[in-house]
Coordinates of C-alpha atoms and ligand atoms in Angstrom, one line a residue:
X1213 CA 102.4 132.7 68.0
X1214 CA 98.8 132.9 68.0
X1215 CA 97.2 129.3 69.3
X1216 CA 94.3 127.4 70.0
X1217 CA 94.2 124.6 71.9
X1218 CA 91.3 121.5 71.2
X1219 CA 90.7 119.5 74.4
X1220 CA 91.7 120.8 77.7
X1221 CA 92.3 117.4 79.7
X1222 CA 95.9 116.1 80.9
X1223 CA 97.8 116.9 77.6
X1224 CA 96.2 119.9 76.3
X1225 CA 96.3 121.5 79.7
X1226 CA 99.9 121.4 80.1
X1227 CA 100.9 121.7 76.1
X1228 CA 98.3 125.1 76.3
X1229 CA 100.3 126.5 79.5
X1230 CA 103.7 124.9 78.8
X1231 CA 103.6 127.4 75.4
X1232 CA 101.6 130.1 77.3
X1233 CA 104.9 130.4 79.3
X1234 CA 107.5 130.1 76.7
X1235 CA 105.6 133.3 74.7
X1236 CA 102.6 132.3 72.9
X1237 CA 99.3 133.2 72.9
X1238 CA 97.3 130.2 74.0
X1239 CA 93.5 129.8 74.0
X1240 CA 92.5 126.6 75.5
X1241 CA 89.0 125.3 74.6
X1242 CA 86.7 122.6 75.4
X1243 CA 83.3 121.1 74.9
X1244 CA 83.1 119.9 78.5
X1245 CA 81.3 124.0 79.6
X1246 CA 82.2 122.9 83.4
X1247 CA 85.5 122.3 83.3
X1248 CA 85.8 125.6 81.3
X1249 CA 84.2 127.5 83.5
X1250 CA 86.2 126.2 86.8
X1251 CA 89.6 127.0 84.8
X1252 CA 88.3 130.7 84.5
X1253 CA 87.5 130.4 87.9
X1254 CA 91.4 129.6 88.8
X1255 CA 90.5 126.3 89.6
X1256 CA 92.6 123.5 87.8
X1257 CA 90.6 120.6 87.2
X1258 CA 93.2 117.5 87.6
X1259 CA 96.1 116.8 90.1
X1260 CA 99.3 117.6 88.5
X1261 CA 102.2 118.8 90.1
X1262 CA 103.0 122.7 89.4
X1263 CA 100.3 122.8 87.1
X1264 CA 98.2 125.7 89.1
X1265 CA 100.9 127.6 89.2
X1266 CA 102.5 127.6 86.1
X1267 CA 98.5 128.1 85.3
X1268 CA 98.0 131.5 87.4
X1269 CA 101.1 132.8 86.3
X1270 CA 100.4 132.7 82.8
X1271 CA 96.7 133.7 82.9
X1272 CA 97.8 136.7 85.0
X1273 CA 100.3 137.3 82.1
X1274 CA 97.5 137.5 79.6
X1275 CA 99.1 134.9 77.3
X1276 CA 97.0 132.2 78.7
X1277 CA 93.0 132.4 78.4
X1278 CA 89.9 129.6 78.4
X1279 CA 86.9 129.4 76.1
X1280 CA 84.4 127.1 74.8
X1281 CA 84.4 128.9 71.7
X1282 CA 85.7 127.0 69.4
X1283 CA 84.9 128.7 66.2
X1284 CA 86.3 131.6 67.6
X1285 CA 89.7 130.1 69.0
X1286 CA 90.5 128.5 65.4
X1287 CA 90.0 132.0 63.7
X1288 CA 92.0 133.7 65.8
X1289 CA 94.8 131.1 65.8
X1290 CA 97.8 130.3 63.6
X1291 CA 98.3 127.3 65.4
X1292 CA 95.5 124.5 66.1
X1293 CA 96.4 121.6 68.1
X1294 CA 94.0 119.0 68.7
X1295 CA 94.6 117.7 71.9
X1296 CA 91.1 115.1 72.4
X1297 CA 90.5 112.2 74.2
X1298 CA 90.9 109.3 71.4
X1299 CA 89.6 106.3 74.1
X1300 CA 89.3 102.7 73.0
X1301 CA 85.8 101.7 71.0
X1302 CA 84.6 98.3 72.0
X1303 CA 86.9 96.4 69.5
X1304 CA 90.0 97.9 71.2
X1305 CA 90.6 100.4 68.2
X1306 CA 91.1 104.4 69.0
X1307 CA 87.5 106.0 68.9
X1308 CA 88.4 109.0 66.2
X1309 CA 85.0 110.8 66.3
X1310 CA 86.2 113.5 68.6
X1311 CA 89.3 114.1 66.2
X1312 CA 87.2 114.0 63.4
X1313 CA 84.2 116.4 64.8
X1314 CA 87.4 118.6 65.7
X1315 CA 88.6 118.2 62.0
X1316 CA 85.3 119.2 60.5
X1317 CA 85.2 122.4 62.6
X1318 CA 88.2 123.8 61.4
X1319 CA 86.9 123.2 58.3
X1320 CA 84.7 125.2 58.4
X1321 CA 86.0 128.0 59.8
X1322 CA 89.6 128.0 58.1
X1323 CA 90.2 132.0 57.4
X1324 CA 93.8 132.0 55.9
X1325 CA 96.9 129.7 56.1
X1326 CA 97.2 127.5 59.7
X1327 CA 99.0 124.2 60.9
X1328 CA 96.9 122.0 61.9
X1329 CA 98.6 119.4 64.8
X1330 CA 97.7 116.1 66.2
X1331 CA 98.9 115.8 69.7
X1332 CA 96.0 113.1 70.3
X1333 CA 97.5 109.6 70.1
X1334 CA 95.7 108.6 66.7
X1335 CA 96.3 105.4 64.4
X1336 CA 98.5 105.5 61.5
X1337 CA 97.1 107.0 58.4
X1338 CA 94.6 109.4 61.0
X1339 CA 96.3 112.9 59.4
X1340 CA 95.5 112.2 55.9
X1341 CA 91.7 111.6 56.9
X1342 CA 91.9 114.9 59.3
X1343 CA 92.6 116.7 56.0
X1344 CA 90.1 115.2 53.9
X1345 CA 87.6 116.3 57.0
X1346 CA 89.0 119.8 56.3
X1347 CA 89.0 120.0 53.0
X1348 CA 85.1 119.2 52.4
X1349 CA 84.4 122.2 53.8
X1350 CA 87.3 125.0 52.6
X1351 CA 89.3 125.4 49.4
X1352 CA 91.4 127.9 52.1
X1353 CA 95.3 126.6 52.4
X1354 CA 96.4 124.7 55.3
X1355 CA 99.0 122.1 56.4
X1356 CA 98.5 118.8 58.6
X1357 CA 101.3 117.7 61.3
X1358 CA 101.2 115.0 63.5
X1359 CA 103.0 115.5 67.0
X1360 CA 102.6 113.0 69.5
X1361 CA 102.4 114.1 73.2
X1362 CA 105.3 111.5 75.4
X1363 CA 104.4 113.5 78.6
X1364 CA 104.3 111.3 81.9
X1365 CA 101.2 112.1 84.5
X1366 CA 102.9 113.4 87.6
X1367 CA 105.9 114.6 86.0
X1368 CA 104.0 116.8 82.8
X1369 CA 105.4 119.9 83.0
X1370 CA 108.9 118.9 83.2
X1371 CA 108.3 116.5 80.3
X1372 CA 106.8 118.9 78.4
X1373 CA 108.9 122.0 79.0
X1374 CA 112.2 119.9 79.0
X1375 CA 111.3 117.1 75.9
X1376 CA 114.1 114.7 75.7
X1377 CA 113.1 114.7 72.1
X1378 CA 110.3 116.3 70.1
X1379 CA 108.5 114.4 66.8
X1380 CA 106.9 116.5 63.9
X1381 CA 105.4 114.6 61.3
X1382 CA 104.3 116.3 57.9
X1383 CA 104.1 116.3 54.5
X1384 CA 103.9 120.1 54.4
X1385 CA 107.5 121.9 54.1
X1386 CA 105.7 125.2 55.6
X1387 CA 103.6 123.2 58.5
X1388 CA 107.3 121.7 59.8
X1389 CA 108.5 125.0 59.4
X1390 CA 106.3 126.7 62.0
X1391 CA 106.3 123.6 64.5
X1392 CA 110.0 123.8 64.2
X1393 CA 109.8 127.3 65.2
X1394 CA 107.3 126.5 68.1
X1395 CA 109.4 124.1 69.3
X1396 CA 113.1 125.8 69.4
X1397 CA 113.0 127.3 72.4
X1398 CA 112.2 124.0 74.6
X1399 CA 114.7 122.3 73.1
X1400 CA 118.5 121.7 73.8
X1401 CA 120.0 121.0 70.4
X1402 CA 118.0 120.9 67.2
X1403 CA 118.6 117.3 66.8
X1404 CA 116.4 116.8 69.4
X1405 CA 113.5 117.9 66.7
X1406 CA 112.8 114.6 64.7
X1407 CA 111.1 115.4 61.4
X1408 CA 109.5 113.2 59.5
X1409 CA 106.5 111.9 57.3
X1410 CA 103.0 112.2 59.4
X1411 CA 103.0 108.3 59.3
X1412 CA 106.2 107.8 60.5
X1413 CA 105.5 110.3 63.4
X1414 CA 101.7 108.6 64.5
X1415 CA 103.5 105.4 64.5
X1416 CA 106.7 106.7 66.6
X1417 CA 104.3 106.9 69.5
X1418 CA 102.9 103.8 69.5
X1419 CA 106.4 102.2 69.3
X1420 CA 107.7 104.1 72.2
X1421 CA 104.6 103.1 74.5
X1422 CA 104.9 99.6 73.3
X1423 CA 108.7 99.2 73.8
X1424 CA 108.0 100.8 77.4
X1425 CA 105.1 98.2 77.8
X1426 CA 107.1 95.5 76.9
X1427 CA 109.9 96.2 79.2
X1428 CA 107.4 96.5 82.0
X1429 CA 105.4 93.2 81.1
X1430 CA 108.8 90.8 80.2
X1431 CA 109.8 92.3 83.8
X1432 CA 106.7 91.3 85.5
X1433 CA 106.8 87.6 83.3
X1434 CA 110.4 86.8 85.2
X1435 CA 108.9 88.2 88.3
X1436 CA 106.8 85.4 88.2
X1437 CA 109.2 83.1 87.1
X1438 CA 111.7 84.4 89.8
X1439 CA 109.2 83.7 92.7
X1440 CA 108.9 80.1 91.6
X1441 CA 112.9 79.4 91.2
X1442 CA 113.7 81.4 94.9
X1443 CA 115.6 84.0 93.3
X1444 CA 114.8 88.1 93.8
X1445 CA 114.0 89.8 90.8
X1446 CA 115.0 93.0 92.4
X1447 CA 118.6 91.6 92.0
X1448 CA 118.0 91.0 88.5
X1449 CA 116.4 93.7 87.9
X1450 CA 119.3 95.9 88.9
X1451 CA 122.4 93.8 87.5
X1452 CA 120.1 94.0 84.3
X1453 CA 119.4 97.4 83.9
X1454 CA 123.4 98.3 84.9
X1455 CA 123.8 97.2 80.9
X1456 CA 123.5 100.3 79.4
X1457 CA 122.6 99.1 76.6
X1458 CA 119.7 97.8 78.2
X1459 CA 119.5 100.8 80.9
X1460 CA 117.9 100.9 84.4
X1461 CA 114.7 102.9 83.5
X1462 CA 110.4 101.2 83.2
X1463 CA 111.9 97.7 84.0
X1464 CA 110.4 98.0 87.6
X1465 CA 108.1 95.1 88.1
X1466 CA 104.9 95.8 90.3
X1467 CA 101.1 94.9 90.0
X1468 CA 101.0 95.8 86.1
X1469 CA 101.3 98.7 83.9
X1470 CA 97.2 101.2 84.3
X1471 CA 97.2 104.6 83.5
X1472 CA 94.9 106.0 80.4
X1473 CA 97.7 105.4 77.8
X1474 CA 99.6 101.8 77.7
X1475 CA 96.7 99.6 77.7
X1476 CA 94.8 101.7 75.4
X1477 CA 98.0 102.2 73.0
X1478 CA 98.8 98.5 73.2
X1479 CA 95.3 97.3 72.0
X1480 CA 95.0 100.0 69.6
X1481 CA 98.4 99.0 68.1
X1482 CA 97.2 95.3 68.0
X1483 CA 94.0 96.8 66.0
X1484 CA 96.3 98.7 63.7
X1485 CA 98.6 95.5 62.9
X1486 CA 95.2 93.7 61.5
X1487 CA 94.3 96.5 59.6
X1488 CA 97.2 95.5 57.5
X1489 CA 97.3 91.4 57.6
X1490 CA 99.9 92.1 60.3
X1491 CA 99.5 90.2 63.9
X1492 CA 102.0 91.7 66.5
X1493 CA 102.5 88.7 68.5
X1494 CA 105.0 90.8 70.9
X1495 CA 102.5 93.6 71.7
X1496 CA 99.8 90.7 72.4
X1497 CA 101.9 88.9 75.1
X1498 CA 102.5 92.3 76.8
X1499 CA 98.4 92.9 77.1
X1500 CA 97.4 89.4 78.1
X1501 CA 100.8 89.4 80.9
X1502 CA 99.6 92.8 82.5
X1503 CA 96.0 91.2 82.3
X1504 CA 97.1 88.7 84.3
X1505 CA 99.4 90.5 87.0
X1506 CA 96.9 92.6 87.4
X1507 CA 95.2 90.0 88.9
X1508 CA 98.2 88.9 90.6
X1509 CA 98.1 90.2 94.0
X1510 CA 94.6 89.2 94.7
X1511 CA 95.0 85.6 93.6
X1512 CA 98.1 85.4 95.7
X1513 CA 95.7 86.7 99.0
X1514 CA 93.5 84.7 98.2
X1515 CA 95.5 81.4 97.9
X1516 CA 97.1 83.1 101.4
X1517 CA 93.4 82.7 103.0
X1518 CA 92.6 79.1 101.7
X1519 CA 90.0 80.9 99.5
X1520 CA 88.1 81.9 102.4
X1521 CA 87.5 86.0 101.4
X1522 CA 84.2 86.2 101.8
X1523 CA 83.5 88.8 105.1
X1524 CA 87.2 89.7 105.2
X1525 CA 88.3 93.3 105.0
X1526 CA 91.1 94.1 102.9
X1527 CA 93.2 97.8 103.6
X1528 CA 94.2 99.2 100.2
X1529 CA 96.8 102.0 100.2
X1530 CA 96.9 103.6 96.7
X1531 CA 94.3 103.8 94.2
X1532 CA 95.5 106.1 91.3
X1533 CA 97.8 104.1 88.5
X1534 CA 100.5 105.4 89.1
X1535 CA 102.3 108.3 92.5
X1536 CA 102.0 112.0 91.9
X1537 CA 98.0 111.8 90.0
X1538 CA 94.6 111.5 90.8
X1539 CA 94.2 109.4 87.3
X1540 CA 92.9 106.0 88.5
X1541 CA 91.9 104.9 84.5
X1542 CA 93.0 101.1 84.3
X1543 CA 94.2 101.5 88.1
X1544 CA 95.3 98.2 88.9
X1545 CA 94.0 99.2 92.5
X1546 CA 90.4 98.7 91.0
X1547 CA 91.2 95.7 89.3
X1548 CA 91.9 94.3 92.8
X1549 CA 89.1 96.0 94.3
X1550 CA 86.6 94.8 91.8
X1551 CA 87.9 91.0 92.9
X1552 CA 87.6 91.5 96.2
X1553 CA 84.2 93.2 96.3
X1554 CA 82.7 90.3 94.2
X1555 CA 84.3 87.6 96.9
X1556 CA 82.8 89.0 99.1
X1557 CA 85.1 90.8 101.0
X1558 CA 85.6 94.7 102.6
X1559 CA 87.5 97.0 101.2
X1560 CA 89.1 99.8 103.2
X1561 CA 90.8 102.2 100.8
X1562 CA 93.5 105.4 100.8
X1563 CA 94.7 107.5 98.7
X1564 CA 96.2 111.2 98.9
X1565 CA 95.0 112.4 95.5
X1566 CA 92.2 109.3 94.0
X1567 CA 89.7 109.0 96.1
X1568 CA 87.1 111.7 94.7
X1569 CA 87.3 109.7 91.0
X1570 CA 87.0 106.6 92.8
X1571 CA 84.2 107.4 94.5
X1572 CA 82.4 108.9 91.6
X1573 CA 83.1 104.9 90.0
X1574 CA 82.8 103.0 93.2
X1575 CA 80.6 105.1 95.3
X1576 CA 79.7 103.6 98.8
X1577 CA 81.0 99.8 97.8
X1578 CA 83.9 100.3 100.1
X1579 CA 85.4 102.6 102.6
X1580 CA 87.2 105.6 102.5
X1581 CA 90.1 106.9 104.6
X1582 CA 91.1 110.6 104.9
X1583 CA 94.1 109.2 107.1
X1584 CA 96.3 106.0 105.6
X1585 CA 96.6 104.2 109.3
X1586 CA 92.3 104.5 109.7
X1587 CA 92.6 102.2 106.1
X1588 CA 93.6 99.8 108.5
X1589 CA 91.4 99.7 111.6
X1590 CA 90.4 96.0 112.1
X1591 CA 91.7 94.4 108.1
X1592 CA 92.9 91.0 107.5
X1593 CA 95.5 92.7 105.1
X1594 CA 96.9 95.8 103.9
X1595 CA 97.8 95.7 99.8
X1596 CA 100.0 97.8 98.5
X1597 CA 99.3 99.4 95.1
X1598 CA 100.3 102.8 94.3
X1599 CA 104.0 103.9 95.5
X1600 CA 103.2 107.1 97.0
X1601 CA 106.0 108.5 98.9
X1602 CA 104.1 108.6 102.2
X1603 CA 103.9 104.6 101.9
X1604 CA 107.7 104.2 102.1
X1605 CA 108.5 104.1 105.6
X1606 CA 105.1 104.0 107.6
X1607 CA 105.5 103.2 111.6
X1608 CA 105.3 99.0 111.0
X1609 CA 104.5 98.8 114.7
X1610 CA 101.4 100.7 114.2
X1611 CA 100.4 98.8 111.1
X1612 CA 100.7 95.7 113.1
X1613 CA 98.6 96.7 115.7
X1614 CA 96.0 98.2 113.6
X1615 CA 96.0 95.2 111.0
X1616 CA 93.6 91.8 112.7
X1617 CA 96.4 89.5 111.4
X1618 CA 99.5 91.1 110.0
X1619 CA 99.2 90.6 106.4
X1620 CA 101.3 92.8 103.7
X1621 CA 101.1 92.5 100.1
X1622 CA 103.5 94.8 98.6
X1623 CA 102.4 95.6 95.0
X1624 CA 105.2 97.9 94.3
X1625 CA 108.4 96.0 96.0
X1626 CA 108.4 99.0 98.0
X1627 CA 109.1 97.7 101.3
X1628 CA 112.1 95.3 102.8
X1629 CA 110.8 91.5 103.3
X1630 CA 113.3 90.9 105.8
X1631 CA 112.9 93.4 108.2
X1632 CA 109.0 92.7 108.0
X1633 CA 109.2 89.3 108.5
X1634 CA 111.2 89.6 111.3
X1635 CA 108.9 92.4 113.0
X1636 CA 106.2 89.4 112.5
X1637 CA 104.5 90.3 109.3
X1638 CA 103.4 87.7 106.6
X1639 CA 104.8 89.4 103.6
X1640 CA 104.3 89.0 100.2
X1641 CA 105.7 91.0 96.8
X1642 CA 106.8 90.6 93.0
X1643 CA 108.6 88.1 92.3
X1644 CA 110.4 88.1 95.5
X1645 CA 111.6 85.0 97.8
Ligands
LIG2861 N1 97.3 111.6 79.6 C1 98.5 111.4 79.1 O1 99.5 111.2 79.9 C2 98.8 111.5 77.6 C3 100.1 111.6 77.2 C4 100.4 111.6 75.8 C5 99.4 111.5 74.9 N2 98.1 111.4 75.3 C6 97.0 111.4 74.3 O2 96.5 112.7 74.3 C7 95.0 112.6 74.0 C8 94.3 113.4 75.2 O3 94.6 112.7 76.4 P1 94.1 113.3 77.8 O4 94.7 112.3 78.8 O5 94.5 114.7 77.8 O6 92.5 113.2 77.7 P2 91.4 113.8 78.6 O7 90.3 112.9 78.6 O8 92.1 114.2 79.9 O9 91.1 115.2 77.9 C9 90.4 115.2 76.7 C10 89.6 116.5 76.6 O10 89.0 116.7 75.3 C11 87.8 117.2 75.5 N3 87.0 117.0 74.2 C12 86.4 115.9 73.8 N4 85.8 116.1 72.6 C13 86.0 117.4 72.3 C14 85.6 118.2 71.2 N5 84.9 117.7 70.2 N6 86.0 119.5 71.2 C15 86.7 120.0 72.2 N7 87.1 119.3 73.3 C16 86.8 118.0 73.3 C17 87.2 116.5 76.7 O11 86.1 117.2 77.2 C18 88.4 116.5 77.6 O12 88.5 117.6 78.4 C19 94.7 111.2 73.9 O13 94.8 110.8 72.5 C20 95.8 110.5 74.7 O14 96.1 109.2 74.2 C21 97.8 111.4 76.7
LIG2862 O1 109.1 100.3 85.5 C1 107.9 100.6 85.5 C2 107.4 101.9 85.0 C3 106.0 102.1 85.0 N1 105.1 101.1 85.5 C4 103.7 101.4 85.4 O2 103.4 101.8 84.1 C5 102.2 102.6 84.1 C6 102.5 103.9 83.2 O3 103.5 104.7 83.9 P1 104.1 106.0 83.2 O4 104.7 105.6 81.9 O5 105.1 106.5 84.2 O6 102.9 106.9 83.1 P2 102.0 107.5 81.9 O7 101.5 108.9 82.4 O8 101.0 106.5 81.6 O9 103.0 107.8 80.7 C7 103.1 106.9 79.6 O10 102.1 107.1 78.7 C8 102.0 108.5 78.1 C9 100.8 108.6 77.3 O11 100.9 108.0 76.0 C10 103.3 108.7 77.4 O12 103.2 110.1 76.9 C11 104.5 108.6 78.3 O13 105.7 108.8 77.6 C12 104.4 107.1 78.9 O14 105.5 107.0 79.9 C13 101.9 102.9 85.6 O15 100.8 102.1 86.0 C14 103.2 102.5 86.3 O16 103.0 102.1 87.6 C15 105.6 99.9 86.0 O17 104.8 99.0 86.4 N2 107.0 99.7 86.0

C-alpha cells in the first residue's frame, strides 16, 4: 500500500518504518525541515532502540523515503496517517491545531478515494471535526479512522511490529476495510483487531493510559502509606501482582509516572469529562498523587539535611523519564532538579542517552558527567531516578568514597537497603522500611 505519514517524531517514525518493513510504501513527512533533512542524511533524530537499523534497511529497500512535501505525499498516498504532536494547551486540554492544519491539507489536495487515520492521541469526538476540516475543501470521497498508537518509548518497535492488540475506529465500512488489511500481517489472530465506532476507539486510549496511571499512582499512594506503617511495599507489591487477576505488570512504585503521554493523557481526560458535566474523580487523584511523589524524593532529602540545602551538591543518576530513551518530557529527574536548583543547591547530573535535551532546557545550571562515578566527585548525595541498567550493580565502595557523606536515595527501589546499610550508606527508597 501506498502511504504517507504526517509527523515524523516518536510514533510516526516507528509506525512509517514499522509498515516500510512489512511491504508498504511509506513516505514520512514533516514540517520540522531539519529533522527532515538529517533523516535523508541517515541520521535518526531520537534514541530508540533498533530504530536506525530497521531505518537503513528499509530506506535501502526503497520502501521507505522522507519529505517535507506534504501536498505531494497525500496525493500519492492511499493511506494518510496523521501522526502529530497533540501537547497540552494551558487549560490541560489536547492542543488540536496541528491535527486540524493536517486535516485542512488533505482537504485540499484529496485526488480520489483515501483513509484518513488518527494515530495522534486526540479527544473524543476529534474524527468527526477532522472530516468536517476535509470536507470544506473537496466534495472527493474519503473515509475517517481513528487508530490510537499504545507503543512504549524504548521498546517501539517491538510494540509496534508485535501489537498485543490493534484498535480501528470508523464509521466507514471501506476505511476498516483497508486498516484491516494494513494491519493483518502484524497480527497473531484477527481478534487481536478491535473494530469499532471512531468514538469508542479515541476513548479506548485514554482508558488504557488512565488504567495504567492509576495502577502506578494507587502503587505509589501505599508506598507512602507502607513507609509510615514499617512494612515493604516491594512485598506487597509482589504478593499483589501474583493475582492474576490483578497481574504483576506497571504496579512498580518509583518517583512518579513522566514521559510525554500519562500526564498529558490524564489531564486531557480530566478536560474531556467536563466537557460533558462529567468529573472523573479517579483520574484526578492519580494527577495530584504523581504531583506529589514527584516531589517526593527531594522532600525526603531535604527533611534528611534538617532543611539545610542551600551550597550542597546533589549527584543525579538518570535524567530521561523512563531506561532505554533520551525523552526527558515530564522527567521526574527535572522535577527534582528544578527543587534543588531553587534551594540552592548543586546539581551534578548523568545520564547515557538525556543529557543533550537537558542541556538544551537546563543549559549550564548544573553539571554534566560523561562518566556516572565523575556525577559523584565531592556530593552530599547521589539520587536515583531513571533505572538504567548500568545503575544496577555499581562498585558501592567507589560510590562511597566518591560521595562527601554516603547518602543514597533510590527513586526506582533498584538497589538492596540491607546490604547498603550495612556497607555504611544512609539509604532511602519508596515506600521501603
Ligand atoms: N511518544 C509516544 O510514546 C506515543 C505513543 C502513543 C501515542 N502518542 C501520541 O502520538 C502523537 C505524536 O506523539 P510523538 O511523541 O510522536 O510526538 P513528537 O513531538 O515526537 O512528534 C510530532 C511531530 O509532528 C511534527 N508536526 C507538527 N505539526 C505538524 C504539521 N502540521 N505537519 C507535519 N508535521 C507536523 C513535529 O515537527 C514532530 O516532528 C501524540 O498525539 C501522542 O500523544 C505518543
Ligand atoms: O510500574 C511502573 C511502570 C511505569 N512507570 C513510569 O510510568 C511512566 C511511563 O512509562 P511507560 O508506560 O513504560 O512509557 P511510555 O512510553 O510513556 O508509554 C505509555 O504511554 C504511551 C503513549 O500514550 C502508550 O502508547 C503506552 O502504551 C504507555 O505505556 C515512566 O515514567 C515510568 O517510569 C512507573 O512508575 N511504574
Amino acid at each position: 500500500m501506498q502511504l504517507a505519514v504526517i509527523g515524523t517524531g516518536y510514533v510516526g517514525l516507528v509506525a512509517g518504518v514499522g509498515f516500510a518493513d512489512i511491504g508498504n510504501d511509506v513516505v514520512c513527512v514533516d514540517v520540522d525541515e531539519t529533522k527532515i533533512a538529517r533523516l535523508k542524511r541517515g541520521e535518526v533524530p531520537i534514541y530508540e532502540p533498533g530504530l536506525d537499523a530497521l531505518i537503513e534497511t528499509n530506506v535501502k529497500a526503497g520502501r521507505l523515503t522522507f519529505s517535507t512535501d506534504i501536498a505531494t505525499a497525500i496525493r500519492a498516498a492511499e493511506v494518510v496517517i496523521i501522526a502529530v504532536g497533540t501537547p497540552p494547551a494551558a487549560d490541560g486540554s489536547a492542543d488540536l491545531s496541528a491535527v486540524f492544519s493536517v486535516a485542512e491539507t488533505i482537504g485540499k489536495n484529496l485526488n480520489g478515494f483515501k483513509v484518513v487515520v488518527t494515530k495522534s492521541t486526540v479527544p473524543v469526538g476529534t474524527a468527526d471535526r477532522i472530516e468536517e476540516r476535509i470536507r470544506r475543501h473537496t466534495t472527493q470521497p474519503f473515509g475517517v479512522a481513528s487508530n490510537p498508537e499504545f507503543l512504549k518509548e524504548g521498546a517501539a518497535i517491538e510494540d509496534f511490529m508485535k501489537p498485543d492488540r490493534v484498535v480501528i475506529g470508523s464509521n466507514n465500512a471501506r476505511a476498516l476495510e483497508v486498516l484491516r488489511n494494513l494491519y493483518t500481517p502484524l497480527v497473531r489472530k484477527s481478534e487481536d483487531i478491535h473494530e469499532m465506532d471512531a468514538r469508542s476507539a479515541e476513548l479506548t486510549k485514554y482508558a488504557a493510559n488512565a488504567m495504567l496511571a492509576t495502577r502506578i499512582s494507587f502503587m505509589n499512594d501505599l508506598a507512602v502509606l507502607s513507609e509510615k506503617l514499617g512494612a515493604d511495599i516491594e512485598r506487597v507489591r509482589k504478593a499483589v501482582g501474583a493475582d492474576p487477576r490483578i497481574g504483576p505488570k506497571f504496579l512498580y512504585p518509583g518517583a512518579g509516572f513522566g514521559g510525554s503521554c500519562f500526564p498529558k493523557d490524564i489531564s486531557a481526560l480530566i478536560q474531556i469529562g467536563q466537557g460533558v458535566g462529567h468529573e472523573l474523580e479517579v483520574v484526578r487523584a492519580v494527577e495530584s498523587v504523581n504531583k506529589r511523589q514527584k516531589r517526593l524524593l527531594f522532600e525526603k532529602l531535604r527533611r534528611h539535611l534538617d532543611g539545610a540545602l542551600e551550597g550542597r551538591t546533589v549527584a543525579v543518576w538518570g535524567l530521561a523519564f523512563k531506561p532505554q530513551t533520551d525523552d526527558i518530557r515530564e522527567a521526574p529527574a527535572l522535577v527534582m532538579i528544578r527543587e534543588l536548583l531553587e534551594a540552592g543547591a548543586k546539581v551534578r547530573a548523568h545520564d547515557p542517552e538525556a543529557m543533550d535535551n537537558v542541556r538544551a532546557v537546563l543549559g549550564d545550571r548544573i553539571t554534566y558527567c560523561e562518566n556516572m562515578y565523575e556525577a559523584l566527585e565531592g556530593a552530599d548525595a547521589l539520587a536515583l531516578l531513571t533505572e538504567w541498567q548500568e545503575y544496577r550493580q555499581p562498585d558501592f565502595e567507589r560510590v562511597k568514597r566518591l560521595l562527601r557523606t554516603p547518602t543514597l536515595l533510590d527513586g526506582r527501589n533498584i538497589w538492596d537497603p540491607k546490604a547498603l546499610r550495612a556497607l555504611g550508606f544512609w539509604y532511602t527508597g519508596i515506600g521501603r522500611p
